[in-house]
């Protein structure tokens, strides 16, 4: 189905015909559109919409099954169509505008007067040789890039259905004919594209045992070889019996270098601090609270969230001590960090800590340490989460380029369908025992490793998303439906393999500086030494956490 869009200069009316059935669409200058068929039998395919609400369309030229078809997508998420007919071979416009462009409806401005004829190349060069020269050179470079990849420039495919991009395997990353492009200051900048090593399946390591942890303690109770211990936790997690102790170190409640005597002093001071803050909100009278709107609002929100947090766990059953402790800790944190206060979702981060610690004080300080890491997730304007979604998009473009290209086409590059994953660190995607293991791995991992885990989770569903041609709303639904169906071991293995890909690319000097900084990667020489040492020490050991 070949879609051609025409614009009448005088009355700016839009016509779309489905031949030979003569399905017509007409939009008046007021911006309304109606689609109908004259045959009564086909009235089920009639619909109408305001033209200014049209976001785009999907035209399928050669479907694997059925006839060619076209669907219209509105800006409120609705989908109109598809329109198809067995005898249809093409879509066209009548009267046909010879200057019509093969492009998305969203790129045609139907409600403005036609632009003047574009000046010739010579005229533009005389007026502004610098800009004209760069623009024309970029076109030549684009052709070279398309030729090198064996593909077609995207500007000639805007109206066609998405196809999986094909890439020519490079013998060397220094191939001068292979170009990638980006836009800076209005100009297209070309550079060599990233060529990742093959994604390898990485075997996970064993859990850290109590006997192994004791080997990291000296006679004073101080932890020795901290980086090595964190590396072991990162690769395999830990035994259940160790979590009450080691989580306090991982969440900065207890310093790694603290001796047994110093730890006792820390416990006493932190306990005193906690109960002092708890008394602050416990002793507020009803009269005071009546003039303290923000406190009332947050306490009300805490009560609502606690009521629906992990109620399937015995620890938080109706009228249980766990529900009371969950409420008290969240209200106390509100006093501890009143600037941040309480935001929906925090109860999800606290509940696993409380189950493991079985202590109000210990759970509070571990929770405070956890929120120090993820505080930006709870910005009122969601700026912190949006930044991470942008960073995730960058990682997806490197690790999953085929999915990245498809998301760009579907206007889903904002990655909002991963919002819940980032907000509460996959808390609602796994059962409680899996969350224990995932979180301790993330706490021991390089910075922002949860974004690599997001990439690993997307890798598992990318083929379904692309081959099913899901739009943004469908992608969001599908991702949400994967809750409790993600295989944790596979996700962690894939994520570790992806991290190795990025380290390998770093060694070749092809990893963007933004990603190097995002993942806290060491200098190239140090990273090479770490990777070499790790690979010799144990099969599948991909890096040493710095």
C-alpha positions as a Python dict, from the first residue, in 0.01 Angstrom:
ca = {
    (1, 'X'): (0, 0, 0),
    (2, 'X'): (168, 319, -120),
    (3, 'X'): (48, 618, 83),
    (4, 'X'): (78, 955, -83),
    (5, 'X'): (-32, 1276, 86),
    (6, 'X'): (-136, 1585, -110),
    (7, 'X'): (-211, 1942, 2),
    (8, 'X'): (-434, 2188, -183),
    (9, 'X'): (-283, 2537, -154),
    (10, 'X'): (-613, 2724, -180),
    (11, 'X'): (-847, 2560, 70),
    (12, 'X'): (-594, 2329, 244),
    (13, 'X'): (-825, 2029, 219),
    (14, 'X'): (-691, 1678, 275),
    (15, 'X'): (-820, 1383, 74),
    (16, 'X'): (-732, 1018, 123),
    (17, 'X'): (-891, 754, -100),
    (18, 'X'): (-884, 378, -68),
    (19, 'X'): (-917, 253, -425),
    (20, 'X'): (-1101, 88, -587),
    (21, 'X'): (-1354, 86, -301),
    (22, 'X'): (-1338, 469, -291),
    (23, 'X'): (-1305, 510, 85),
    (24, 'X'): (-1272, 886, 126),
    (25, 'X'): (-1141, 1115, 394),
    (26, 'X'): (-1202, 1486, 371),
    (27, 'X'): (-1084, 1752, 616),
    (28, 'X'): (-1219, 2104, 603),
    (29, 'X'): (-1009, 2408, 688),
    (30, 'X'): (-1168, 2400, 1035),
    (31, 'X'): (-966, 2086, 1102),
    (32, 'X'): (-1231, 1812, 1116),
    (33, 'X'): (-1205, 1481, 933),
    (34, 'X'): (-1449, 1203, 855),
    (35, 'X'): (-1388, 860, 711),
    (36, 'X'): (-1672, 652, 569),
    (37, 'X'): (-1762, 399, 302),
    (38, 'X'): (-2066, 423, 79),
    (39, 'X'): (-2148, 53, 106),
    (40, 'X'): (-2383, -21, 402),
    (41, 'X'): (-2208, -354, 458),
    (42, 'X'): (-1888, -170, 541),
    (43, 'X'): (-2033, 83, 788),
    (44, 'X'): (-1844, -88, 1069),
    (45, 'X'): (-1528, 65, 927),
    (46, 'X'): (-1660, 424, 946),
    (47, 'X'): (-1514, 665, 1196),
    (48, 'X'): (-1427, 1031, 1236),
    (49, 'X'): (-1176, 1241, 1425),
    (50, 'X'): (-1040, 1594, 1448),
    (51, 'X'): (-746, 1629, 1211),
    (52, 'X'): (-539, 1822, 1464),
    (53, 'X'): (-563, 1517, 1692),
    (54, 'X'): (-396, 1293, 1434),
    (55, 'X'): (-55, 1184, 1560),
    (56, 'X'): (45, 957, 1274),
    (57, 'X'): (-41, 645, 1083),
    (58, 'X'): (83, 296, 1011),
    (59, 'X'): (76, 172, 651),
    (60, 'X'): (151, -196, 591),
    (61, 'X'): (250, -255, 228),
    (62, 'X'): (319, -626, 222),
    (63, 'X'): (168, -802, 526),
    (64, 'X'): (258, -1163, 592),
    (65, 'X'): (-114, -1237, 607),
    (66, 'X'): (-416, -1052, 474),
    (67, 'X'): (-442, -741, 258),
    (68, 'X'): (-252, -411, 274),
    (69, 'X'): (-391, -181, 539),
    (70, 'X'): (-361, 157, 706),
    (71, 'X'): (-433, 259, 1067),
    (72, 'X'): (-459, 611, 1213),
    (73, 'X'): (-310, 694, 1558),
    (74, 'X'): (-453, 983, 1762),
    (75, 'X'): (-268, 1184, 2025),
    (76, 'X'): (-490, 1047, 2306),
    (77, 'X'): (-364, 693, 2235),
    (78, 'X'): (-667, 578, 2035),
    (79, 'X'): (-618, 376, 1717),
    (80, 'X'): (-859, 406, 1424),
    (81, 'X'): (-866, 124, 1173),
    (82, 'X'): (-712, -74, 1025),
    (83, 'X'): (-865, -5, 682),
    (84, 'X'): (-800, -282, 431),
    (85, 'X'): (-949, -447, 125),
    (86, 'X'): (-850, -761, -61),
    (87, 'X'): (-864, -578, -395),
    (88, 'X'): (-661, -282, -275),
    (89, 'X'): (-317, -234, -421),
    (90, 'X'): (-240, 122, -320),
    (91, 'X'): (-357, 431, -136),
    (92, 'X'): (-340, 764, -319),
    (93, 'X'): (-470, 1121, -300),
    (94, 'X'): (-717, 1288, -532),
    (95, 'X'): (-675, 1543, -667),
    (96, 'X'): (-308, 1444, -662),
    (97, 'X'): (-54, 1711, -574),
    (98, 'X'): (263, 1647, -778),
    (99, 'X'): (468, 1805, -500),
    (100, 'X'): (331, 1565, -239),
    (101, 'X'): (592, 1420, -6),
    (102, 'X'): (628, 1059, 105),
    (103, 'X'): (633, 1127, 474),
    (104, 'X'): (439, 1090, 796),
    (105, 'X'): (119, 1291, 832),
    (106, 'X'): (274, 1455, 1137),
    (107, 'X'): (542, 1613, 919),
    (108, 'X'): (298, 1787, 687),
    (109, 'X'): (174, 2127, 802),
    (110, 'X'): (-182, 2137, 665),
    (111, 'X'): (-288, 2460, 829),
    (112, 'X'): (-23, 2705, 710),
    (113, 'X'): (29, 2865, 374),
    (114, 'X'): (272, 2691, 137),
    (115, 'X'): (634, 2794, 170),
    (116, 'X'): (815, 2980, -103),
    (117, 'X'): (1025, 2780, -345),
    (118, 'X'): (1357, 2679, -190),
    (119, 'X'): (1653, 2880, -325),
    (120, 'X'): (1893, 2697, -551),
    (121, 'X'): (2214, 2545, -417),
    (122, 'X'): (2425, 2818, -577),
    (123, 'X'): (2209, 3095, -426),
    (124, 'X'): (2229, 2937, -80),
    (125, 'X'): (2604, 2889, -111),
    (126, 'X'): (2656, 3257, -202),
    (127, 'X'): (2440, 3368, 94),
    (128, 'X'): (2596, 3136, 355),
    (129, 'X'): (2882, 2920, 223),
    (130, 'X'): (2968, 2775, 566),
    (131, 'X'): (2625, 2641, 653),
    (132, 'X'): (2545, 2531, 298),
    (133, 'X'): (2876, 2350, 264),
    (134, 'X'): (2832, 2155, 587),
    (135, 'X'): (2474, 2063, 503),
    (136, 'X'): (2564, 1933, 158),
    (137, 'X'): (2866, 1741, 290),
    (138, 'X'): (2640, 1579, 551),
    (139, 'X'): (2416, 1451, 271),
    (140, 'X'): (2715, 1294, 99),
    (141, 'X'): (2823, 1136, 428),
    (142, 'X'): (2469, 1001, 483),
    (143, 'X'): (2478, 830, 144),
    (144, 'X'): (2817, 682, 230),
    (145, 'X'): (2678, 560, 562),
    (146, 'X'): (2375, 399, 396),
    (147, 'X'): (2597, 235, 137),
    (148, 'X'): (2831, 97, 403),
    (149, 'X'): (2542, -56, 596),
    (150, 'X'): (2372, -181, 283),
    (151, 'X'): (2054, -7, 394),
    (152, 'X'): (1838, 287, 292),
    (153, 'X'): (1838, 631, 451),
    (154, 'X'): (1562, 665, 708),
    (155, 'X'): (1425, 978, 540),
    (156, 'X'): (1300, 759, 252),
    (157, 'X'): (1127, 507, 483),
    (158, 'X'): (910, 729, 703),
    (159, 'X'): (581, 599, 567),
    (160, 'X'): (676, 231, 559),
    (161, 'X'): (632, -29, 835),
    (162, 'X'): (922, -87, 1068),
    (163, 'X'): (1178, -340, 952),
    (164, 'X'): (1456, -492, 1158),
    (165, 'X'): (1776, -300, 1073),
    (166, 'X'): (2058, -502, 920),
    (167, 'X'): (2419, -434, 1003),
    (168, 'X'): (2728, -549, 817),
    (169, 'X'): (2970, -722, 1052),
    (170, 'X'): (3290, -519, 1066),
    (171, 'X'): (3634, -678, 1051),
    (172, 'X'): (3777, -379, 1236),
    (173, 'X'): (3616, -83, 1414),
    (174, 'X'): (3844, 148, 1216),
    (175, 'X'): (3660, 91, 885),
    (176, 'X'): (3658, 447, 739),
    (177, 'X'): (3340, 391, 537),
    (178, 'X'): (3121, 309, 837),
    (179, 'X'): (2967, 619, 987),
    (180, 'X'): (2731, 700, 1270),
    (181, 'X'): (2566, 1038, 1307),
    (182, 'X'): (2448, 1273, 1579),
    (183, 'X'): (2329, 1633, 1583),
    (184, 'X'): (2525, 1912, 1745),
    (185, 'X'): (2447, 2284, 1709),
    (186, 'X'): (2220, 2217, 1413),
    (187, 'X'): (2473, 2016, 1214),
    (188, 'X'): (2502, 1643, 1165),
    (189, 'X'): (2826, 1509, 1309),
    (190, 'X'): (2950, 1175, 1177),
    (191, 'X'): (3168, 929, 1364),
    (192, 'X'): (3244, 559, 1368),
    (193, 'X'): (2961, 357, 1523),
    (194, 'X'): (2998, 139, 1829),
    (195, 'X'): (3065, -224, 1753),
    (196, 'X'): (2991, -439, 2057),
    (197, 'X'): (3142, -777, 2123),
    (198, 'X'): (2899, -1067, 2120),
    (199, 'X'): (2677, -1091, 2427),
    (200, 'X'): (2802, -1385, 2631),
    (201, 'X'): (2608, -1586, 2884),
    (202, 'X'): (2787, -1534, 3216),
    (203, 'X'): (2769, -1807, 3479),
    (204, 'X'): (2675, -1661, 3817),
    (205, 'X'): (2897, -1719, 4119),
    (206, 'X'): (2811, -1896, 4446),
    (207, 'X'): (2655, -1726, 4748),
    (208, 'X'): (2880, -1580, 5014),
    (209, 'X'): (2868, -1814, 5313),
    (210, 'X'): (2916, -1741, 5683),
    (211, 'X'): (3246, -1929, 5679),
    (212, 'X'): (3365, -1720, 5384),
    (213, 'X'): (3263, -1395, 5552),
    (214, 'X'): (3459, -1484, 5865),
    (215, 'X'): (3773, -1504, 5650),
    (216, 'X'): (3721, -1132, 5580),
    (217, 'X'): (3720, -1035, 5951),
    (218, 'X'): (4025, -959, 6161),
    (219, 'X'): (4056, -1015, 6534),
    (220, 'X'): (3893, -674, 6606),
    (221, 'X'): (3591, -743, 6390),
    (222, 'X'): (3696, -512, 6106),
    (223, 'X'): (3616, -624, 5751),
    (224, 'X'): (3920, -695, 5535),
    (225, 'X'): (3948, -694, 5154),
    (226, 'X'): (3619, -508, 5115),
    (227, 'X'): (3636, -483, 4735),
    (228, 'X'): (3687, -857, 4706),
    (229, 'X'): (3390, -926, 4934),
    (230, 'X'): (3167, -685, 4740),
    (231, 'X'): (3274, -853, 4419),
    (232, 'X'): (3161, -1190, 4557),
    (233, 'X'): (2826, -1043, 4666),
    (234, 'X'): (2784, -881, 4326),
    (235, 'X'): (2842, -1212, 4149),
    (236, 'X'): (2640, -1444, 4371),
    (237, 'X'): (2459, -1272, 4657),
    (238, 'X'): (2478, -1413, 5009),
    (239, 'X'): (2323, -1667, 5240),
    (240, 'X'): (2002, -1564, 5415),
    (241, 'X'): (2168, -1578, 5758),
    (242, 'X'): (2422, -1310, 5657),
    (243, 'X'): (2176, -1048, 5538),
    (244, 'X'): (2099, -902, 5877),
    (245, 'X'): (2472, -829, 5919),
    (246, 'X'): (2604, -753, 5572),
    (247, 'X'): (2314, -533, 5457),
    (248, 'X'): (2409, -284, 5729),
    (249, 'X'): (2751, -247, 5566),
    (250, 'X'): (2615, -229, 5213),
    (251, 'X'): (2367, 44, 5311),
    (252, 'X'): (2622, 254, 5504),
    (253, 'X'): (2465, 196, 5842),
    (254, 'X'): (2790, 42, 5969),
    (255, 'X'): (3129, 151, 5823),
    (256, 'X'): (3334, -132, 5674),
    (257, 'X'): (3636, -36, 5883),
    (258, 'X'): (3448, -28, 6218),
    (259, 'X'): (3568, -265, 6492),
    (260, 'X'): (3333, -469, 6713),
    (261, 'X'): (3366, -212, 6991),
    (262, 'X'): (3298, 78, 6757),
    (263, 'X'): (2994, -100, 6616),
    (264, 'X'): (2843, -126, 6965),
    (265, 'X'): (2884, 250, 7008),
    (266, 'X'): (2719, 314, 6671),
    (267, 'X'): (2420, 100, 6767),
    (268, 'X'): (2369, 297, 7091),
    (269, 'X'): (2392, 638, 6924),
    (270, 'X'): (2169, 545, 6631),
    (271, 'X'): (1907, 397, 6865),
    (272, 'X'): (1901, 715, 7072),
    (273, 'X'): (1872, 932, 6760),
    (274, 'X'): (1588, 724, 6621),
    (275, 'X'): (1369, 730, 6930),
    (276, 'X'): (1425, 1103, 6976),
    (277, 'X'): (1292, 1168, 6622),
    (278, 'X'): (1006, 927, 6678),
    (279, 'X'): (897, 1118, 6986),
    (280, 'X'): (890, 1440, 6786),
    (281, 'X'): (594, 1331, 6577),
    (282, 'X'): (439, 1108, 6845),
    (283, 'X'): (405, 1399, 7088),
    (284, 'X'): (243, 1646, 6846),
    (285, 'X'): (-102, 1724, 6981),
    (286, 'X'): (-419, 1720, 6774),
    (287, 'X'): (-435, 2099, 6811),
    (288, 'X'): (-80, 2137, 6669),
    (289, 'X'): (-151, 1894, 6388),
    (290, 'X'): (-461, 2092, 6288),
    (291, 'X'): (-224, 2376, 6187),
    (292, 'X'): (37, 2148, 6029),
    (293, 'X'): (-109, 2070, 5688),
    (294, 'X'): (197, 1903, 5535),
    (295, 'X'): (239, 1668, 5831),
    (296, 'X'): (-130, 1570, 5820),
    (297, 'X'): (-112, 1509, 5447),
    (298, 'X'): (194, 1286, 5472),
    (299, 'X'): (63, 1085, 5767),
    (300, 'X'): (-258, 1021, 5576),
    (301, 'X'): (-65, 905, 5270),
    (302, 'X'): (152, 675, 5484),
    (303, 'X'): (-156, 511, 5637),
    (304, 'X'): (-304, 445, 5292),
    (305, 'X'): (20, 301, 5151),
    (306, 'X'): (97, 84, 5452),
    (307, 'X'): (-249, -71, 5425),
    (308, 'X'): (-164, -207, 5076),
    (309, 'X'): (207, -291, 5114),
    (310, 'X'): (304, -660, 5094),
    (311, 'X'): (-12, -777, 5267),
    (312, 'X'): (48, -1123, 5123),
    (313, 'X'): (347, -1166, 5357),
    (314, 'X'): (282, -1309, 5706),
    (315, 'X'): (492, -1029, 5855),
    (316, 'X'): (235, -771, 5738),
    (317, 'X'): (-88, -953, 5803),
    (318, 'X'): (-390, -772, 5945),
    (319, 'X'): (-327, -622, 6292),
    (320, 'X'): (33, -749, 6286),
    (321, 'X'): (327, -582, 6458),
    (322, 'X'): (486, -541, 6116),
    (323, 'X'): (219, -296, 5997),
    (324, 'X'): (269, -84, 6310),
    (325, 'X'): (647, -78, 6266),
    (326, 'X'): (614, 6, 5898),
    (327, 'X'): (395, 304, 5988),
    (328, 'X'): (622, 425, 6267),
    (329, 'X'): (942, 404, 6060),
    (330, 'X'): (791, 594, 5767),
    (331, 'X'): (657, 869, 5996),
    (332, 'X'): (995, 893, 6168),
    (333, 'X'): (1174, 922, 5834),
    (334, 'X'): (938, 1207, 5754),
    (335, 'X'): (1082, 1392, 6056),
    (336, 'X'): (1441, 1282, 5976),
    (337, 'X'): (1426, 1418, 5619),
    (338, 'X'): (1133, 1659, 5615),
    (339, 'X'): (1250, 1822, 5290),
    (340, 'X'): (1185, 1493, 5113),
    (341, 'X'): (922, 1362, 5353),
    (342, 'X'): (714, 1068, 5239),
    (343, 'X'): (639, 992, 4874),
    (344, 'X'): (433, 703, 4743),
    (345, 'X'): (654, 404, 4673),
    (346, 'X'): (882, 442, 4975),
    (347, 'X'): (689, 177, 5167),
    (348, 'X'): (787, -74, 4896),
    (349, 'X'): (1155, -5, 4966),
    (350, 'X'): (1117, -36, 5342),
    (351, 'X'): (919, -359, 5376),
    (352, 'X'): (1196, -605, 5271),
    (353, 'X'): (1443, -429, 5504),
    (354, 'X'): (1205, -458, 5797),
    (355, 'X'): (1143, -829, 5733),
    (356, 'X'): (1518, -902, 5730),
    (357, 'X'): (1625, -676, 6017),
    (358, 'X'): (1338, -758, 6252),
    (359, 'X'): (1439, -441, 6438),
    (360, 'X'): (1273, -103, 6414),
    (361, 'X'): (1599, 90, 6464),
    (362, 'X'): (1811, -120, 6229),
    (363, 'X'): (1545, -118, 5959),
    (364, 'X'): (1515, 262, 5983),
    (365, 'X'): (1886, 331, 5937),
    (366, 'X'): (1918, 81, 5653),
    (367, 'X'): (1615, 247, 5493),
    (368, 'X'): (1774, 591, 5536),
    (369, 'X'): (2091, 461, 5369),
    (370, 'X'): (1893, 310, 5083),
    (371, 'X'): (1702, 634, 5023),
    (372, 'X'): (2030, 825, 5011),
    (373, 'X'): (2101, 626, 4694),
    (374, 'X'): (1757, 659, 4536),
    (375, 'X'): (1635, 991, 4677),
    (376, 'X'): (1611, 1146, 4330),
    (377, 'X'): (1352, 882, 4239),
    (378, 'X'): (1107, 1072, 4458),
    (379, 'X'): (1149, 1425, 4322),
    (380, 'X'): (809, 1593, 4307),
    (381, 'X'): (872, 1690, 3944),
    (382, 'X'): (1011, 1340, 3871),
    (383, 'X'): (1328, 1500, 3734),
    (384, 'X'): (1552, 1233, 3887),
    (385, 'X'): (1355, 944, 3740),
    (386, 'X'): (1330, 1114, 3401),
    (387, 'X'): (1707, 1161, 3401),
    (388, 'X'): (1754, 789, 3464),
    (389, 'X'): (1508, 707, 3185),
    (390, 'X'): (1717, 925, 2954),
    (391, 'X'): (2031, 743, 3066),
    (392, 'X'): (1854, 412, 3010),
    (393, 'X'): (1769, 521, 2657),
    (394, 'X'): (2139, 587, 2595),
    (395, 'X'): (2232, 240, 2721),
    (396, 'X'): (1958, 78, 2511),
    (397, 'X'): (2091, 255, 2201),
    (398, 'X'): (2430, 91, 2265),
    (399, 'X'): (2325, -253, 2389),
    (400, 'X'): (1996, -307, 2201),
    (401, 'X'): (2020, -93, 1883),
    (402, 'X'): (1738, -278, 1705),
    (403, 'X'): (1498, -211, 1994),
    (404, 'X'): (1620, 149, 2017),
    (405, 'X'): (1540, 208, 1649),
    (406, 'X'): (1193, 60, 1691),
    (407, 'X'): (1117, 269, 2002),
    (408, 'X'): (1223, 583, 1816),
    (409, 'X'): (977, 502, 1541),
    (410, 'X'): (697, 441, 1792),
    (411, 'X'): (766, 766, 1985),
    (412, 'X'): (849, 548, 2286),
    (413, 'X'): (1212, 654, 2332),
    (414, 'X'): (1114, 828, 2658),
    (415, 'X'): (1123, 477, 2813),
    (416, 'X'): (827, 557, 3040),
    (417, 'X'): (724, 192, 3032),
    (418, 'X'): (1031, 127, 3254),
    (419, 'X'): (925, 390, 3509),
    (420, 'X'): (815, 139, 3774),
    (421, 'X'): (1132, -67, 3739),
    (422, 'X'): (1345, 235, 3822),
    (423, 'X'): (1121, 395, 4085),
    (424, 'X'): (1122, 100, 4327),
    (425, 'X'): (1413, -106, 4190),
    (426, 'X'): (1202, -390, 4046),
    (427, 'X'): (1023, -437, 4378),
    (428, 'X'): (692, -513, 4206),
    (429, 'X'): (843, -744, 3944),
    (430, 'X'): (978, -1022, 4171),
    (431, 'X'): (873, -1210, 4482),
    (432, 'X'): (1025, -1110, 4815),
    (433, 'X'): (1306, -1370, 4824),
    (434, 'X'): (1417, -1273, 4473),
    (435, 'X'): (1415, -907, 4573),
    (436, 'X'): (1653, -986, 4861),
    (437, 'X'): (1905, -1128, 4615),
    (438, 'X'): (1856, -866, 4345),
    (439, 'X'): (1893, -571, 4584),
    (440, 'X'): (2209, -700, 4752),
    (441, 'X'): (2362, -749, 4407),
    (442, 'X'): (2268, -393, 4309),
    (443, 'X'): (2405, -250, 4635),
    (444, 'X'): (2740, -420, 4570),
    (445, 'X'): (2746, -338, 4197),
    (446, 'X'): (2898, -45, 4005),
    (447, 'X'): (2692, 278, 4006),
    (448, 'X'): (2364, 273, 3815),
    (449, 'X'): (2382, -101, 3754),
    (450, 'X'): (2004, -115, 3790),
    (451, 'X'): (1988, 50, 3446),
    (452, 'X'): (2191, -237, 3300),
    (453, 'X'): (1939, -474, 3461),
    (454, 'X'): (1663, -279, 3286),
    (455, 'X'): (1843, -340, 2955),
    (456, 'X'): (1868, -711, 3039),
    (457, 'X'): (1494, -724, 3112),
    (458, 'X'): (1420, -549, 2782),
    (459, 'X'): (1645, -789, 2595),
    (460, 'X'): (1413, -1070, 2701),
    (461, 'X'): (1105, -902, 2551),
    (462, 'X'): (1246, -702, 2261),
    (463, 'X'): (1171, -961, 1991),
    (464, 'X'): (807, -985, 2095),
    (465, 'X'): (775, -604, 2105),
    (466, 'X'): (926, -558, 1760),
    (467, 'X'): (770, -852, 1580),
    (468, 'X'): (425, -779, 1728),
    (469, 'X'): (464, -415, 1624),
    (470, 'X'): (346, -290, 1962),
    (471, 'X'): (278, 81, 2001),
    (472, 'X'): (363, 268, 2320),
    (473, 'X'): (43, 176, 2506),
    (474, 'X'): (83, -189, 2414),
    (475, 'X'): (450, -187, 2516),
    (476, 'X'): (355, -43, 2854),
    (477, 'X'): (92, -310, 2907),
    (478, 'X'): (323, -590, 2799),
    (479, 'X'): (606, -474, 3026),
    (480, 'X'): (368, -449, 3322),
    (481, 'X'): (238, -797, 3246),
    (482, 'X'): (590, -940, 3285),
    (483, 'X'): (571, -883, 3662),
    (484, 'X'): (657, -1203, 3852),
    (485, 'X'): (742, -1371, 3520),
    (486, 'X'): (1100, -1247, 3485),
    (487, 'X'): (1365, -1512, 3544),
    (488, 'X'): (1604, -1349, 3790),
    (489, 'X'): (1907, -1571, 3726),
    (490, 'X'): (1880, -1510, 3352),
    (491, 'X'): (1838, -1136, 3404),
    (492, 'X'): (2149, -1113, 3625),
    (493, 'X'): (2351, -1329, 3385),
    (494, 'X'): (2246, -1115, 3087),
    (495, 'X'): (2314, -791, 3275),
    (496, 'X'): (2664, -908, 3368),
    (497, 'X'): (2729, -1001, 3005),
    (498, 'X'): (2612, -658, 2893),
    (499, 'X'): (2842, -491, 3143),
    (500, 'X'): (3129, -695, 2999),
    (501, 'X'): (3035, -572, 2651),
    (502, 'X'): (3063, -213, 2770),
    (503, 'X'): (3397, -279, 2940),
    (504, 'X'): (3531, -437, 2621),
    (505, 'X'): (3414, -136, 2422),
    (506, 'X'): (3582, 88, 2679),
    (507, 'X'): (3913, -88, 2615),
    (508, 'X'): (3885, -4, 2244),
    (509, 'X'): (3810, 359, 2320),
    (510, 'X'): (3461, 341, 2170),
    (511, 'X'): (3246, 392, 2478),
    (512, 'X'): (3095, 743, 2512),
    (513, 'X'): (3235, 942, 2806),
    (514, 'X'): (2880, 986, 2938),
    (515, 'X'): (2848, 609, 2982),
    (516, 'X'): (3194, 581, 3138),
    (517, 'X'): (3092, 838, 3398),
    (518, 'X'): (2744, 689, 3444),
    (519, 'X'): (2884, 347, 3537),
    (520, 'X'): (3178, 483, 3736),
    (521, 'X'): (3428, 300, 3519),
    (522, 'X'): (3799, 328, 3612),
    (523, 'X'): (4068, 450, 3373),
    (524, 'X'): (4127, 230, 3068),
    (525, 'X'): (4451, 80, 3201),
    (526, 'X'): (4297, 3, 3541),
    (527, 'X'): (3987, -145, 3381),
    (528, 'X'): (4201, -369, 3159),
    (529, 'X'): (4397, -493, 3458),
    (530, 'X'): (4076, -555, 3655),
    (531, 'X'): (3916, -745, 3368),
    (532, 'X'): (4231, -951, 3314),
    (533, 'X'): (4262, -1036, 3683),
    (534, 'X'): (3894, -1127, 3705),
    (535, 'X'): (3904, -1354, 3401),
    (536, 'X'): (4204, -1543, 3541),
    (537, 'X'): (4065, -1581, 3890),
    (538, 'X'): (3739, -1756, 3801),
    (539, 'X'): (3553, -1854, 3482),
    (540, 'X'): (3277, -1610, 3406),
    (541, 'X'): (3415, -1345, 3645),
    (542, 'X'): (3381, -1040, 3426),
    (543, 'X'): (3507, -747, 3626),
    (544, 'X'): (3627, -631, 3961),
    (545, 'X'): (3395, -380, 4130),
    (546, 'X'): (3591, -68, 4217),
}
